[in-house]
Amino acid sequence: MSFRARILGAAAGGGLPQWNCGCENCNLARAGEIPSQTQSSVAFSANGRDWALLNASPDIRQQFADCPALHPTGLRDLPLRSVLLTNGDIDHVAGLLTLREMQPFTIFATAGIHDVLNDNPMFAALNASVVARQTVTLDVPTEIAPGLVATLFPVPGKVPLYLEGDIVETELVGEQTVGVHLQADGQDAYYIPGCAKLSDDLRNRLRDAALVFFDGTLWRDDEMMRAGLGSKTGKRMGHMSMSGEDGSIAAFADLNVGKRVFVHMNNTNPVLRPDSAERAEAEAAGWIVGEDGLEVTP
Ligand code: MLT
Ligand code: MN
Ligand code: ZN
């Protein structure tokens, strides 16, 4: 069994349906007319036996239940080896609190992201004598599960919403928001669930890649405003949109990436409706719209 990825949760923070949302997509999902999607996480394995989770979503309990490859193999034996965090957002770290039952695994993150966890005493529920916290230096390859090597790199983004000050830099490049290059046995993939902009550095990294999971938060920058759901644009949230001249579909058009998979989709995104014109447009441009349970190999 070789390198594979499984989308545990394809939605952004809130999920589909989001508990307090009466938008078209959320209502359709509640009615069972389009598939529901849990919050942002992808599992990777080099061998099919040992798994690393990239991000720990608030839906992690259900995601474990729904994924046979992650089920216990003995009384307290689990295929989970680690959780790697790509930012400190609630949709990417809150699931750690569900993993507090004295089960050994390692949390991998940059020093900046570990600081966010360390500053919150609730995460001490993950007993340090059982759950190791390992700091990963940007651009230094690190084995996160047997045979699975992750290299973190900075991606334009912002600090978590709950740490925003009065002035917010939405295209900050550093340790707060990272992408991941995963390698195993000569195969590789990239995971970038949050990205404000495809910088030249990112374009150079991703050119000719076999498989990229990429931020699919919004279809258009003013989508939430148009849906009557507040005043925030995608740019303000630190997410580039799929469509338009400065969108991800256009930005990837000449990068020669093998498989392009959208993840971290907000519940307002029309591509979450399988029969939408936007879904057809994304697929015609070569994209796969991620969904819960989808397995992808490079
Ligand atoms: C985001 O991806 O922009 C954040 O997860 C938003 C949030 O924390 O709700
Ligand atoms: Mn998010
Ligand atoms: Zn909604």
Coordinates of C-alpha atoms and ligand atoms in Angstrom, one line a residue:
M1 CA 0.0 0.0 0.0
S2 CA 1.5 3.3 -1.0
F3 CA 1.1 7.0 -0.5
R4 CA -2.4 8.1 -0.2
A5 CA -4.6 11.0 1.1
R6 CA -8.1 10.9 2.4
I7 CA -10.2 14.0 2.9
L8 CA -11.7 13.7 6.3
G9 CA -13.5 17.1 6.1
A10 CA -13.8 19.2 3.0
A11 CA -15.6 22.2 4.5
A12 CA -14.1 25.4 6.0
G13 CA -14.9 26.5 9.6
G14 CA -18.6 26.0 10.3
G15 CA -19.0 23.0 8.1
L16 CA -21.9 22.3 5.8
P17 CA -24.5 22.8 7.1
Q18 CA -23.3 25.4 9.6
W19 CA -25.4 25.3 12.9
N20 CA -26.7 28.8 12.6
C21 CA -26.9 29.3 8.9
G22 CA -30.0 29.5 6.7
C23 CA -28.3 30.0 3.4
E24 CA -29.3 28.1 0.3
N25 CA -26.5 25.5 0.6
C26 CA -27.0 24.9 4.3
N27 CA -30.7 24.4 3.9
L28 CA -30.1 22.0 1.0
A29 CA -27.6 20.0 3.1
R30 CA -30.1 19.8 6.0
A31 CA -32.7 18.5 3.6
G32 CA -30.3 15.9 2.3
E33 CA -30.4 17.3 -1.2
I34 CA -26.7 18.0 -1.4
P35 CA -23.9 16.2 0.6
S36 CA -23.0 17.6 4.0
Q37 CA -19.3 18.2 4.6
T38 CA -17.4 18.3 7.9
Q39 CA -14.7 20.7 8.8
S40 CA -11.2 21.0 7.4
S41 CA -8.8 18.0 7.7
V42 CA -7.0 15.6 5.4
A43 CA -5.3 12.3 6.5
F44 CA -2.1 11.2 4.8
S45 CA -0.3 7.8 4.9
A46 CA 2.8 6.4 3.3
N47 CA 1.8 2.8 3.8
G48 CA -1.9 2.6 4.6
R49 CA -1.2 1.6 8.2
D50 CA 0.2 4.7 9.9
W51 CA -1.6 8.0 9.4
A52 CA -0.9 11.7 10.0
L53 CA -3.8 14.1 10.3
L54 CA -3.3 17.5 8.8
N55 CA -5.3 19.7 11.1
A56 CA -7.7 18.6 13.9
S57 CA -11.2 19.9 13.1
P58 CA -14.0 20.3 15.6
D59 CA -15.6 17.3 13.7
I60 CA -12.7 15.0 14.4
R61 CA -14.8 12.6 16.5
Q62 CA -17.2 11.9 13.6
Q63 CA -14.3 11.8 11.2
F64 CA -12.6 9.0 13.1
A65 CA -15.8 7.1 13.2
D66 CA -16.4 7.5 9.5
C67 CA -12.8 6.4 8.5
P68 CA -12.2 2.7 8.9
A69 CA -8.4 3.2 8.3
L70 CA -8.3 5.2 11.5
H71 CA -10.2 2.8 13.7
P72 CA -8.5 1.1 16.7
T73 CA -6.6 -2.1 15.9
G74 CA -6.4 -3.2 19.5
L75 CA -7.7 -2.0 22.9
R76 CA -5.8 1.2 22.7
D77 CA -3.8 0.7 19.5
L78 CA -4.5 3.3 16.9
P79 CA -3.2 4.0 13.3
L80 CA -2.9 7.7 14.3
R81 CA 0.7 8.8 14.6
S82 CA 0.5 12.5 14.5
V83 CA -1.4 15.7 13.9
L84 CA 0.2 18.5 12.0
L85 CA -1.2 22.0 12.2
T86 CA -1.1 24.5 9.4
N87 CA -2.4 27.4 11.4
G88 CA -4.0 28.2 14.8
D89 CA -7.5 28.7 13.5
I90 CA -10.3 27.1 15.6
D91 CA -11.4 24.9 12.7
H92 CA -7.8 23.4 12.6
V93 CA -7.0 23.0 16.3
A94 CA -10.2 22.6 18.3
G95 CA -10.3 18.9 17.5
L96 CA -7.2 18.4 19.6
L97 CA -9.3 18.7 22.7
T98 CA -11.3 15.6 21.5
L99 CA -8.0 13.6 21.5
R100 CA -7.3 14.0 25.2
E101 CA -7.8 10.4 26.3
M102 CA -4.2 9.7 27.0
Q103 CA -3.5 8.3 23.6
P104 CA 0.1 8.8 22.4
F105 CA 0.7 10.8 19.2
T106 CA 2.8 13.8 18.3
I107 CA 1.6 17.3 17.5
F108 CA 3.8 18.9 14.8
A109 CA 3.7 22.7 14.2
T110 CA 5.9 25.7 13.8
A111 CA 7.1 27.5 16.9
G112 CA 4.6 30.3 16.1
I113 CA 1.6 27.9 16.0
H114 CA 2.8 26.0 19.1
D115 CA 2.9 29.3 20.9
V116 CA -0.8 29.7 20.2
L117 CA -1.5 26.3 21.8
N118 CA 0.8 27.0 24.7
D119 CA -0.9 30.3 25.5
N120 CA -4.2 28.4 26.0
P121 CA -4.2 26.3 29.1
M122 CA -7.1 24.2 27.9
F123 CA -4.7 22.4 25.5
A124 CA -2.8 21.1 28.6
A125 CA -5.6 18.6 28.7
L126 CA -3.3 16.8 26.1
N127 CA -0.9 15.5 28.8
A128 CA 2.7 16.3 27.7
S129 CA 3.9 12.9 29.0
V130 CA 1.7 11.2 26.4
V131 CA 1.2 13.7 23.6
A132 CA 4.5 15.1 22.4
R133 CA 4.7 18.6 20.9
Q134 CA 7.4 18.8 18.3
T135 CA 8.5 22.1 16.7
V136 CA 9.0 22.0 13.0
T137 CA 11.3 24.5 11.3
L138 CA 10.2 26.0 8.0
D139 CA 11.8 24.2 5.0
V140 CA 13.3 21.4 7.1
P141 CA 11.9 18.0 6.2
T142 CA 10.5 16.2 9.2
E143 CA 9.1 12.6 9.4
I144 CA 5.6 12.8 10.8
A145 CA 4.6 9.1 10.4
P146 CA 6.6 6.1 9.2
G147 CA 7.9 6.9 5.7
L148 CA 5.9 10.1 5.5
V149 CA 8.0 13.3 5.4
A150 CA 6.5 16.8 5.7
T151 CA 8.2 20.1 4.8
L152 CA 6.5 23.2 5.9
F153 CA 6.7 26.5 4.0
P154 CA 5.2 29.9 4.6
V155 CA 2.0 30.9 2.8
P156 CA 0.5 34.4 2.7
G157 CA -2.2 34.6 5.4
K158 CA -3.1 36.1 8.7
V159 CA -3.2 35.4 12.4
P160 CA -6.3 33.5 13.7
L161 CA -9.5 35.5 13.9
Y162 CA -9.5 35.4 17.7
L163 CA -6.0 36.9 17.8
E164 CA -6.7 39.8 15.4
G165 CA -5.7 43.2 16.7
D166 CA -7.0 46.5 15.4
I167 CA -4.8 46.4 12.3
V168 CA -4.8 43.1 10.4
E169 CA -2.1 42.2 7.9
T170 CA -4.0 39.7 5.6
E171 CA -0.9 38.6 3.6
L172 CA 1.5 38.0 6.4
V173 CA 4.3 35.6 5.4
G174 CA 5.8 33.6 8.3
E175 CA 5.1 30.9 10.8
Q176 CA 1.3 31.6 11.4
T177 CA 0.0 30.1 8.1
V178 CA 1.9 27.3 6.4
G179 CA 1.6 24.9 3.5
V180 CA 2.9 21.4 3.6
H181 CA 4.9 19.4 1.1
L182 CA 4.4 15.7 1.8
Q183 CA 6.7 13.1 0.4
A184 CA 6.8 9.3 0.6
D185 CA 8.6 6.8 -1.4
G186 CA 9.2 9.1 -4.4
Q187 CA 5.6 10.4 -4.5
D188 CA 4.5 13.7 -3.2
A189 CA 1.6 16.1 -2.6
Y190 CA 1.0 19.6 -1.3
Y191 CA -1.6 20.6 1.2
I192 CA -2.5 24.4 1.5
P193 CA -5.9 24.8 3.1
G194 CA -5.5 28.6 3.7
C195 CA -3.9 31.0 1.3
A196 CA -4.3 34.7 0.7
K197 CA -2.3 34.9 -2.5
L198 CA -0.4 32.7 -4.9
S199 CA 3.0 34.5 -4.5
D200 CA 5.9 33.9 -6.9
D201 CA 7.5 31.7 -4.2
L202 CA 4.4 29.5 -4.1
R203 CA 4.1 29.4 -7.8
N204 CA 7.6 28.1 -8.1
R205 CA 7.1 25.5 -5.4
L206 CA 3.9 24.2 -7.0
R207 CA 4.9 24.2 -10.7
D208 CA 4.7 20.6 -12.1
A209 CA 3.4 19.2 -8.8
A210 CA 1.6 15.8 -9.0
L211 CA -1.1 16.6 -6.5
V212 CA -2.2 19.9 -4.7
F213 CA -5.0 20.3 -2.1
F214 CA -5.8 24.0 -2.1
D215 CA -7.8 26.6 -0.3
G216 CA -11.3 26.7 -1.8
T217 CA -13.0 28.9 0.8
L218 CA -15.0 31.1 -1.5
W219 CA -16.1 31.1 -5.2
R220 CA -16.0 34.9 -5.3
D221 CA -14.5 37.4 -3.0
D222 CA -17.8 39.1 -2.1
E223 CA -19.8 35.9 -1.8
M224 CA -20.7 36.2 1.9
M225 CA -21.8 39.9 1.4
R226 CA -24.0 38.9 -1.6
A227 CA -25.6 36.2 0.4
G228 CA -26.5 38.7 3.1
L229 CA -24.1 37.0 5.6
G230 CA -22.1 39.9 6.8
S231 CA -19.5 42.4 5.5
K232 CA -16.4 40.2 5.2
T233 CA -14.6 39.6 1.9
G234 CA -12.5 36.5 1.2
K235 CA -9.4 38.8 1.1
R236 CA -10.2 40.1 4.5
M237 CA -10.4 36.6 5.8
G238 CA -7.0 35.7 4.3
H239 CA -8.4 33.5 1.5
M240 CA -8.1 33.9 -2.2
S241 CA -11.2 33.0 -4.1
M242 CA -11.6 30.4 -6.8
S243 CA -13.0 32.5 -9.7
G244 CA -11.9 35.8 -11.3
E245 CA -8.7 37.2 -12.7
D246 CA -6.9 37.0 -9.4
G247 CA -8.6 33.7 -8.3
S248 CA -7.0 30.3 -7.8
I249 CA -8.4 28.7 -10.9
A250 CA -6.7 31.4 -13.1
A251 CA -3.5 31.3 -11.0
F252 CA -3.0 27.6 -11.4
A253 CA -3.9 27.6 -15.1
D254 CA -0.2 27.6 -16.3
L255 CA 1.4 25.6 -13.4
N256 CA 1.0 22.2 -14.9
V257 CA -0.2 20.6 -11.7
G258 CA -1.4 17.0 -12.1
K259 CA -4.3 16.8 -9.7
R260 CA -5.8 20.0 -8.2
V261 CA -8.3 19.4 -5.3
F262 CA -10.2 22.1 -3.6
V263 CA -10.6 21.8 0.2
H264 CA -11.6 24.1 3.1
M265 CA -14.8 25.3 1.3
N266 CA -17.1 27.7 3.0
N267 CA -20.8 26.6 3.2
T268 CA -21.8 29.5 0.9
N269 CA -19.6 28.2 -1.9
P270 CA -21.8 27.3 -4.9
V271 CA -19.4 24.5 -6.0
L272 CA -20.7 22.5 -3.0
R273 CA -23.9 22.0 -5.0
P274 CA -23.0 19.2 -7.4
D275 CA -25.3 20.5 -10.2
S276 CA -24.2 24.2 -10.0
A277 CA -22.7 26.1 -13.0
E278 CA -19.7 27.0 -10.8
R279 CA -19.0 23.3 -10.0
A280 CA -19.1 22.6 -13.8
E281 CA -16.7 25.5 -14.4
A282 CA -14.2 24.4 -11.8
E283 CA -14.2 20.9 -13.1
A284 CA -13.9 22.0 -16.7
A285 CA -10.8 23.9 -15.5
G286 CA -9.3 20.6 -14.3
W287 CA -10.2 20.9 -10.6
I288 CA -11.6 18.2 -8.3
V289 CA -14.0 19.6 -5.7
G290 CA -13.1 17.7 -2.5
E291 CA -15.7 15.9 -0.4
D292 CA -15.7 14.0 2.8
G293 CA -14.3 10.5 2.4
L294 CA -12.6 11.1 -0.9
E295 CA -9.3 9.2 -1.3
V296 CA -6.7 10.7 -3.6
T297 CA -3.4 9.4 -4.8
P298 CA -0.8 11.4 -6.7
Ligands
MLT1 C1 -10.7 30.9 8.4 O1 -10.3 29.9 7.7 O2 -10.8 32.0 7.9 C2 -11.0 30.7 9.8 O3 -11.1 29.3 10.1 C3 -12.2 31.4 10.2 C4 -12.7 31.1 11.6 O4 -11.9 30.9 12.5 O5 -13.9 30.9 11.8
MN2 MN -10.6 27.9 8.4
ZN3 ZN -24.7 28.5 5.1

